[in-house]
PDB file of C-alpha atoms in Angstrom:
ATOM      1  CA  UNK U1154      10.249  -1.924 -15.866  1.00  0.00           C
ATOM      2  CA  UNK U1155       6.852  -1.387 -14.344  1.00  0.00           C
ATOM      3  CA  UNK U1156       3.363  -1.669 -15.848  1.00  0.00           C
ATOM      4  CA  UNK U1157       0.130  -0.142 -15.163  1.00  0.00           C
ATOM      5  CA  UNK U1158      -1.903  -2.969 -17.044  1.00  0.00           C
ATOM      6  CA  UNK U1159      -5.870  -2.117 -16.989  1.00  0.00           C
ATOM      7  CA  UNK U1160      -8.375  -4.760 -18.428  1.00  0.00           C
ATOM      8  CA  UNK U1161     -11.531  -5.706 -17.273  1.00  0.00           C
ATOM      9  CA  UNK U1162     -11.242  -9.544 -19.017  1.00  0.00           C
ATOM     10  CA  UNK U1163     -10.454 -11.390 -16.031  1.00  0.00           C
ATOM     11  CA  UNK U1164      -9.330 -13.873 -18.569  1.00  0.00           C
ATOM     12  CA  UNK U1165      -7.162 -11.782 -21.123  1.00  0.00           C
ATOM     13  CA  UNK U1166      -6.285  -9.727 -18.394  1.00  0.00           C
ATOM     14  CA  UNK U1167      -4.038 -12.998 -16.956  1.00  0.00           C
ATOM     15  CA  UNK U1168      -3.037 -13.568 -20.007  1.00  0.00           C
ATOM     16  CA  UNK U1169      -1.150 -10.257 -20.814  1.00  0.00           C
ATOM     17  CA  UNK U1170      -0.296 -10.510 -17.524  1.00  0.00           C
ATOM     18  CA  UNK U1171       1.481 -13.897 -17.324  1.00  0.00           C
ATOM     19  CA  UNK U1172       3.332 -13.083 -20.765  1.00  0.00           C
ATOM     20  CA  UNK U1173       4.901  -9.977 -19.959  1.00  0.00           C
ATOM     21  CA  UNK U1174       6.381 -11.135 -16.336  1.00  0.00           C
ATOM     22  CA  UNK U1175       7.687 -14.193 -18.053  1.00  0.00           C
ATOM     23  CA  UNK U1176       9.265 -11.550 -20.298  1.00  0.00           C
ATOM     24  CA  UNK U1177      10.811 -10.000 -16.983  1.00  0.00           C
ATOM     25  CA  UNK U1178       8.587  -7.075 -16.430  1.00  0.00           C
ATOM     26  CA  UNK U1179       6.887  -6.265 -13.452  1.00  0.00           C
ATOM     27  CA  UNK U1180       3.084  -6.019 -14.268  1.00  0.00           C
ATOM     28  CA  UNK U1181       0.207  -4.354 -11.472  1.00  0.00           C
ATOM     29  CA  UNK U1182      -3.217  -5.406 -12.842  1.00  0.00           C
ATOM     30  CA  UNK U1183      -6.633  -3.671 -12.521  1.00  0.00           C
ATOM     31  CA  UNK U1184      -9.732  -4.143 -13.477  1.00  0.00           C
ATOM     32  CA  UNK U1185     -11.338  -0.499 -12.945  1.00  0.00           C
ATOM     33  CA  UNK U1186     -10.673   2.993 -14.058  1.00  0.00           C
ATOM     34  CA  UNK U1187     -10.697   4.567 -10.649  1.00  0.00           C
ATOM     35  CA  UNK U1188      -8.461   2.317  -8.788  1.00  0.00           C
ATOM     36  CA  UNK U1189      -6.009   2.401 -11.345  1.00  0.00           C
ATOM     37  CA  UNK U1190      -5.957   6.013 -10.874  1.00  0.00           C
ATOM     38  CA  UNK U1191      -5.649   6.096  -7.543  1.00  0.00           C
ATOM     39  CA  UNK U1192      -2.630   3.891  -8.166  1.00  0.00           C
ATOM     40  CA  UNK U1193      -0.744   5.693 -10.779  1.00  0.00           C
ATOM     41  CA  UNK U1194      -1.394   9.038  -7.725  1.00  0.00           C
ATOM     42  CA  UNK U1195       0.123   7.036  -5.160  1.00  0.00           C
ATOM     43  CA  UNK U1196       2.564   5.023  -7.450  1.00  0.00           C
ATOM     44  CA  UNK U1197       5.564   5.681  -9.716  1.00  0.00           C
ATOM     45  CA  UNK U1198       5.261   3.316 -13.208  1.00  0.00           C
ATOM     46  CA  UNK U1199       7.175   3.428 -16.494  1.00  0.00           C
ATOM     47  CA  UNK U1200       4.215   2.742 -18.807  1.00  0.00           C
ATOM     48  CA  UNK U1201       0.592   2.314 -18.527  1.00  0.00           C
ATOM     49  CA  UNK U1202      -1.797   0.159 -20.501  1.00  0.00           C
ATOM     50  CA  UNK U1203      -5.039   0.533 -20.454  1.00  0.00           C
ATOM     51  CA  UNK U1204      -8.373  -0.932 -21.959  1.00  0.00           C
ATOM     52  CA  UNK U1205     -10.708   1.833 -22.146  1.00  0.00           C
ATOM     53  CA  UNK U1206     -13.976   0.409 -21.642  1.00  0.00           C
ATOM     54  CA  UNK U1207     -13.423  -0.511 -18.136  1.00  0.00           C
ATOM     55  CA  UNK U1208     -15.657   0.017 -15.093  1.00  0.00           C
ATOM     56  CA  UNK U1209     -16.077   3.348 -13.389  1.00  0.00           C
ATOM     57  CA  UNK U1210     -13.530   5.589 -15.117  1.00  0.00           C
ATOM     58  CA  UNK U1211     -12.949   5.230 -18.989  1.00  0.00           C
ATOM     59  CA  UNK U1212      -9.665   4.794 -20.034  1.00  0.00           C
ATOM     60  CA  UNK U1213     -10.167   8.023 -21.991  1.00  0.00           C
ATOM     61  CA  UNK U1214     -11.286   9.742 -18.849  1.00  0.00           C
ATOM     62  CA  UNK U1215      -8.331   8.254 -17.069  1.00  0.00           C
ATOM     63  CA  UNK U1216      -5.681   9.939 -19.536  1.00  0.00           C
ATOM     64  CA  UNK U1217      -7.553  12.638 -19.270  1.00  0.00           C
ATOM     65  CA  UNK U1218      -7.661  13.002 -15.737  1.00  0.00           C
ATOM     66  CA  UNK U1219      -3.535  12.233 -15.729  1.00  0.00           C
ATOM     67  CA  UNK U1220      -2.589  14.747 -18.465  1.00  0.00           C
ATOM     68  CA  UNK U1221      -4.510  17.662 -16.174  1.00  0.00           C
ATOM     69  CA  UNK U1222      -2.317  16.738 -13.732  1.00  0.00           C
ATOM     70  CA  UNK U1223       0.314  16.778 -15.677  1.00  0.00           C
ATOM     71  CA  UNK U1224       1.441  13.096 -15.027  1.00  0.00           C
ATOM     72  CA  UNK U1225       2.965  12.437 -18.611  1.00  0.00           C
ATOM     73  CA  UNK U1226       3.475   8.702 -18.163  1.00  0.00           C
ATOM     74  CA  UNK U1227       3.423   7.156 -21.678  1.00  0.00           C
ATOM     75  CA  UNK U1228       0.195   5.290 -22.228  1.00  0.00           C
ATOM     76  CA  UNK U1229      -0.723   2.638 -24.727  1.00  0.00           C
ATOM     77  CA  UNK U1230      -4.381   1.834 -25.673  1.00  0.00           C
ATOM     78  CA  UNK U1231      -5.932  -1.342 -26.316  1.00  0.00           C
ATOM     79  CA  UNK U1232      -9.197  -1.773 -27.206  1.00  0.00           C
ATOM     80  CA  UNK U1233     -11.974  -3.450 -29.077  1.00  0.00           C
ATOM     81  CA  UNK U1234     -12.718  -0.078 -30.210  1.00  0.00           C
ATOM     82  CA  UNK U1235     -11.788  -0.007 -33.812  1.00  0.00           C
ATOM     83  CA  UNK U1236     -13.491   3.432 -35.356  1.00  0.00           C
ATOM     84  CA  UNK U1237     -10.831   5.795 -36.395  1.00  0.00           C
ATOM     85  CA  UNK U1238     -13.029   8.549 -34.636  1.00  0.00           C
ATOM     86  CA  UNK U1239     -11.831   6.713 -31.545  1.00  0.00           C
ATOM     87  CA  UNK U1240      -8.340   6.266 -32.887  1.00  0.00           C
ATOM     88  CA  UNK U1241      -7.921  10.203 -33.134  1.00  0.00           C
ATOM     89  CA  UNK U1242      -9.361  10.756 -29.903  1.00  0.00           C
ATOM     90  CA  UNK U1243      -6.547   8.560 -28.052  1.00  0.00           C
ATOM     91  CA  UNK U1244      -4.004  10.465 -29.465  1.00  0.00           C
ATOM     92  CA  UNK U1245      -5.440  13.728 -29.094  1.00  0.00           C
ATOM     93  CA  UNK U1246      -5.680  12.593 -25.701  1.00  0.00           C
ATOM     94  CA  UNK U1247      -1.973  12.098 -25.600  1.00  0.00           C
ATOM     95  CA  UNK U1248      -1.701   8.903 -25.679  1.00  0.00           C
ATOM     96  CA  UNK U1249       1.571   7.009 -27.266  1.00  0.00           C
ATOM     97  CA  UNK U1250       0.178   3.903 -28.747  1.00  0.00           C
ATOM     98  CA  UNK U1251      -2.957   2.413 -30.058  1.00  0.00           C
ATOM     99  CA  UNK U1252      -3.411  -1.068 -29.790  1.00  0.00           C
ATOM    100  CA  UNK U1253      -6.319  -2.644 -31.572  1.00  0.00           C
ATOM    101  CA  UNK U1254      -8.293  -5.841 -30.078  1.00  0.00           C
ATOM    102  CA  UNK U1255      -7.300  -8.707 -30.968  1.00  0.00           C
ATOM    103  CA  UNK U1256      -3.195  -8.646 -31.284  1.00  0.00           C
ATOM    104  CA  UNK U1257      -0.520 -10.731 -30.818  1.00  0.00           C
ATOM    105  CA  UNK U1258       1.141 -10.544 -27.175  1.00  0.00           C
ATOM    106  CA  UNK U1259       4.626  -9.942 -29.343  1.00  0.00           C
ATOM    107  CA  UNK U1260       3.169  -7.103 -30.937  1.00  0.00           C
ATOM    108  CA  UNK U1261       2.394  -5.369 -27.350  1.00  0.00           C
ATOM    109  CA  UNK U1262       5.524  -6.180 -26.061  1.00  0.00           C
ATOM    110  CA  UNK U1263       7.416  -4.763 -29.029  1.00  0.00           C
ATOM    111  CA  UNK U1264       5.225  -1.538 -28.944  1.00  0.00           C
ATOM    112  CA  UNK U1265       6.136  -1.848 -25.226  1.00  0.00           C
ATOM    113  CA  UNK U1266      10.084  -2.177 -26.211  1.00  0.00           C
ATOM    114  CA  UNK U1267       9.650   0.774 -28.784  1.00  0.00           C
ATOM    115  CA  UNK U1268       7.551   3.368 -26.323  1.00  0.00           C
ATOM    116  CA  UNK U1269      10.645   2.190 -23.799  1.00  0.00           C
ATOM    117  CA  UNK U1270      13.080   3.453 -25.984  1.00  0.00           C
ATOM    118  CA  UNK U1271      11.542   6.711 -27.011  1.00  0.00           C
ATOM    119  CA  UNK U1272      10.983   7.752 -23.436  1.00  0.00           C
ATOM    120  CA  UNK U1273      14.758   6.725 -22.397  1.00  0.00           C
ATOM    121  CA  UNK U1274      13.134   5.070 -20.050  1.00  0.00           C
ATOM    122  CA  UNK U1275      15.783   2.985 -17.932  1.00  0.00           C
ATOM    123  CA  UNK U1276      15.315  -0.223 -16.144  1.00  0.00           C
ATOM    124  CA  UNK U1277      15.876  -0.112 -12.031  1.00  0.00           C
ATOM    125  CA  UNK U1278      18.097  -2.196 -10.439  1.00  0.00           C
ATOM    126  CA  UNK U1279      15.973  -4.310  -8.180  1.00  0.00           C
ATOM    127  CA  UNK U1280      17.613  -6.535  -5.239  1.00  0.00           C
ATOM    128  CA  UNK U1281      16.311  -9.942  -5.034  1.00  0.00           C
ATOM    129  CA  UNK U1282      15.345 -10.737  -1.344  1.00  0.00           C
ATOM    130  CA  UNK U1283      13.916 -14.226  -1.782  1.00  0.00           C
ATOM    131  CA  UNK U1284      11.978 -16.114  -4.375  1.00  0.00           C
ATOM    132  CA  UNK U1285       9.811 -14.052  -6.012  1.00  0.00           C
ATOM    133  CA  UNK U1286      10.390 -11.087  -3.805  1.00  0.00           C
ATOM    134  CA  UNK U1287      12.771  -7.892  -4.580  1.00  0.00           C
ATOM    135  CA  UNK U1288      13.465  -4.399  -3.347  1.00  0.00           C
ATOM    136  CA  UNK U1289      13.160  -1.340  -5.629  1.00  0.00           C
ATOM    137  CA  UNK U1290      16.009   0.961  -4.019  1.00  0.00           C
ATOM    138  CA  UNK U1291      14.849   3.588  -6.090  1.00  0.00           C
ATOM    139  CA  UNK U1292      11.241   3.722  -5.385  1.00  0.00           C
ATOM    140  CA  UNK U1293      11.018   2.440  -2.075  1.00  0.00           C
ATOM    141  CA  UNK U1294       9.330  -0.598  -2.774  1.00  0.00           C
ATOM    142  CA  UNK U1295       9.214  -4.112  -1.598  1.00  0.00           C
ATOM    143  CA  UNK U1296       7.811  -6.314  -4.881  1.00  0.00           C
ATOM    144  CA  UNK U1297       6.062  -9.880  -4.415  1.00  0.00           C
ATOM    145  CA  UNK U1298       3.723 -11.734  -6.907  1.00  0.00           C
ATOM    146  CA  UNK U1299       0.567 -10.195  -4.869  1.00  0.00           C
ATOM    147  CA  UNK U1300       1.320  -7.018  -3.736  1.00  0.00           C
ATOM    148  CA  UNK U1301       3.696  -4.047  -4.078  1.00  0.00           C
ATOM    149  CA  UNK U1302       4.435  -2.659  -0.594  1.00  0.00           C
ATOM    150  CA  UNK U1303       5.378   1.092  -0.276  1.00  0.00           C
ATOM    151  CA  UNK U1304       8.655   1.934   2.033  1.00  0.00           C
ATOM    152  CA  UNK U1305       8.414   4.802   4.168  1.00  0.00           C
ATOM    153  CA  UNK U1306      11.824   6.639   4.742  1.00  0.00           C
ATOM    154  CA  UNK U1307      13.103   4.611   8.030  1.00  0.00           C
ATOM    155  CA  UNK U1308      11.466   1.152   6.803  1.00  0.00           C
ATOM    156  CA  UNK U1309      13.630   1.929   3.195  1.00  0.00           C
ATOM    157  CA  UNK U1310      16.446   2.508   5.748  1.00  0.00           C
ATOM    158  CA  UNK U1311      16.452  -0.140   7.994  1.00  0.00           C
ATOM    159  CA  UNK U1312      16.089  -2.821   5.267  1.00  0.00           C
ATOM    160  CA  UNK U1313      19.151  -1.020   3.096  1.00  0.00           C
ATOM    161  CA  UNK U1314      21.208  -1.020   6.136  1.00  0.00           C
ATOM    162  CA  UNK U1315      20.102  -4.994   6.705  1.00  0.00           C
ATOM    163  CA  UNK U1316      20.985  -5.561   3.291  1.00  0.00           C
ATOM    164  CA  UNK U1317      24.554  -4.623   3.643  1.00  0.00           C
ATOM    165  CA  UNK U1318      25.451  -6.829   6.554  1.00  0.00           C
ATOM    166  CA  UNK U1319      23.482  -9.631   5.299  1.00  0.00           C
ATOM    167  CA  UNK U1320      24.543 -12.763   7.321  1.00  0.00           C
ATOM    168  CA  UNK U1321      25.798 -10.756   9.900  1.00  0.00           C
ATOM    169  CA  UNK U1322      24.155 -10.547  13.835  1.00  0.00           C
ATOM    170  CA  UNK U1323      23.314  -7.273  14.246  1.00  0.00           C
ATOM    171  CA  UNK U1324      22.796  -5.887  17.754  1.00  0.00           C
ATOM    172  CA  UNK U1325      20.064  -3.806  18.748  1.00  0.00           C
ATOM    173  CA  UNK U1326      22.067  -0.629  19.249  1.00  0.00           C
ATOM    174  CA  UNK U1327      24.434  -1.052  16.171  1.00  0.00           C
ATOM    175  CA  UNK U1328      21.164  -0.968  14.349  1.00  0.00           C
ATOM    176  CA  UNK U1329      19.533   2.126  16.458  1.00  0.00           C
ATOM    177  CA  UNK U1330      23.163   3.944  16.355  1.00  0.00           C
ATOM    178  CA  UNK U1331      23.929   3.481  12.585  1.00  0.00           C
ATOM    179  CA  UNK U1332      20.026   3.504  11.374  1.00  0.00           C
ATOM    180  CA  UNK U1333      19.113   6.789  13.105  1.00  0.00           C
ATOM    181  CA  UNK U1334      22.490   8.436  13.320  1.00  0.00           C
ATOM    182  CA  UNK U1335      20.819  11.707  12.816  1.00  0.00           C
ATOM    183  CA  UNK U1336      17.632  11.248  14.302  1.00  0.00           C
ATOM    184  CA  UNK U1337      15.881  10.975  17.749  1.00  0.00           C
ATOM    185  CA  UNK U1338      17.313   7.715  19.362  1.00  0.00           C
ATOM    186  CA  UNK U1339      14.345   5.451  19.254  1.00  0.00           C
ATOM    187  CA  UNK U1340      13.438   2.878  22.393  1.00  0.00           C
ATOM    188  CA  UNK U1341      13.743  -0.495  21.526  1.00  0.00           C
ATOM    189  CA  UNK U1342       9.863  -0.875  21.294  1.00  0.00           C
ATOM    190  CA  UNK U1343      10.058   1.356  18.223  1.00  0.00           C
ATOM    191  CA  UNK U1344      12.678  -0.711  16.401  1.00  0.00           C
ATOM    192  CA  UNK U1345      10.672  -4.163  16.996  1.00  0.00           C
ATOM    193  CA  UNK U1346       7.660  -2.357  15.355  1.00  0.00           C
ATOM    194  CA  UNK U1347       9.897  -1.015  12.179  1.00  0.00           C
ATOM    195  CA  UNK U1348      10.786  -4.962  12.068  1.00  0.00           C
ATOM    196  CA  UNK U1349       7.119  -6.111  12.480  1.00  0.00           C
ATOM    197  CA  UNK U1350       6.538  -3.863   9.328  1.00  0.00           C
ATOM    198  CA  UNK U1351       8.982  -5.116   7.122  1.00  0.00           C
ATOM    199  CA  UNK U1352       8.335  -8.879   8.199  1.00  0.00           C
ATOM    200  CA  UNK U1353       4.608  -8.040   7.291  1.00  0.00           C
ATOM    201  CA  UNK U1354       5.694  -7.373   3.931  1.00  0.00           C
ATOM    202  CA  UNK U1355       6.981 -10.627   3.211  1.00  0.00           C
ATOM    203  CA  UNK U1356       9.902 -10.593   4.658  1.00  0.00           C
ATOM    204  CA  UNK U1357       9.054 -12.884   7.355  1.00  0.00           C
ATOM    205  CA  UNK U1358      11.696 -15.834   6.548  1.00  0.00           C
ATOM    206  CA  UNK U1359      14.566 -13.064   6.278  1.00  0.00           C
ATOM    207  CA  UNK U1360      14.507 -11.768   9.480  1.00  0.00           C
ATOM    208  CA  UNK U1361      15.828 -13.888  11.533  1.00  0.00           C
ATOM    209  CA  UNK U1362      15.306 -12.654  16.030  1.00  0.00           C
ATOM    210  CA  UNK U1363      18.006 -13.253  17.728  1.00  0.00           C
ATOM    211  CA  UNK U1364      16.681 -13.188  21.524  1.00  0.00           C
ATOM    212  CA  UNK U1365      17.591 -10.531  23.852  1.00  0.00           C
ATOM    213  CA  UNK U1366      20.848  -9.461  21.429  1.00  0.00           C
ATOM    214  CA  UNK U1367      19.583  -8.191  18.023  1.00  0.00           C
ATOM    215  CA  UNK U1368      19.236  -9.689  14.336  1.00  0.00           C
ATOM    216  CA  UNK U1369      20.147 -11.033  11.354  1.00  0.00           C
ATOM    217  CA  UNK U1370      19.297 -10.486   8.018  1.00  0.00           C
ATOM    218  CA  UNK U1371      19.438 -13.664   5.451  1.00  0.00           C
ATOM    219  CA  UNK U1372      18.323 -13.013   1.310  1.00  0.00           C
ATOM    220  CA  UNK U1373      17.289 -16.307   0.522  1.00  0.00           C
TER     221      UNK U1373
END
């Protein structure tokens, strides 16, 4: 499951942060309202949380700004803020939870558990690639501890295609033939840059160039 987690508290921030991977969820941190926007625009996730007295963009404005584009991602508030004026206005805002500073890390991850179950909200089957690496089949996503890399269609491809001859030498024009059955027949140039891209995204160790014949995939 992913999180949005927003918290300017570089040092509670790591904290929610740490606990909730160690309870096998995948966490994206921020510590500003705008980036985390732009995130959530350019990102699928399963829940946000968000502190709402963060830099640029409040988390109020934030929901706000989500709900008018109709993005109905649950979110769950916590904050310092303890008035019930402010209480009312998070869940007038739409939000699903309201977390009040300080809690116990169980209690988010059971309000977590509980906003998980009333959204149906399934878990995706990642692939582990290596170490602390996986691929997100669904979304298109590579996942490592410091970034979470974005597939386009042929890179999601290519690495699917790897995946199921793992182990195996793989010449350059079974990959071109099977890869882009349906498309225009790319030079060999092309492919070596599609491979440059998904060794750039940490993938480095499990691509393995076989000179002048082709490669071979190894999950490690």
């Amino acid at each position: 499951m992913k999180i949005l987690l927003l918290e300017d508290d570089p040092i509670l921030s790591e904290i929610i942060e740490e606990f909730l991977v160690e309870h096998g969820l995948h966490v994206t941190l921020f510590y500003d309202g705008k980036e985390a926007l732009d995130a959530i625009f350019e990102n699928k996730f399963d829940i946000l949380v968000l502190d709402i007295n963060v830099p640029s963009l409040s988390g109020f404005e934030l929901l706000k700004t989500l709900k008018d584009a109709n993005i109905t991602t649950p979110v769950i508030f916590i904050t310092s803020l303890d008035q019930i004026s402010d209480v009312k206005k998070g869940f007038a805002l739409g939000a699903e939870d309201y977390l009040k500073k300080p809690f116990e890390l169980e209690e988010l991850l059971v309000r977590i558990e509980r906003t998980k179950k009333l959204h149906h909200i399934e878990e995706n089957t990642l692939v582990h690639l290596a170490p602390q690496i996986s691929y997100d089949p669904q979304n298109f996503q590579i996942i490592t501890p410091e970034q979470t890399y974005n597939l386009r269609k042929k890179e999601a491809q290519l690495l699917e295609y790897f995946l199921a001859h793992q182990n195996r030498l793989l010449s350059f024009e079974e990959i071109i033939e099977e890869v882009w059955r349906f498309d225009e027949v790319p030079t060999h140039s092309t492919l070596r840059t599609y491979i440059k891209n998904l060794r750039s995204f940490g993938l480095e160790s499990l691509i393995e160039n076989i000179k002048g014949v082709g490669y071979r995939f190894k999950c490690l």
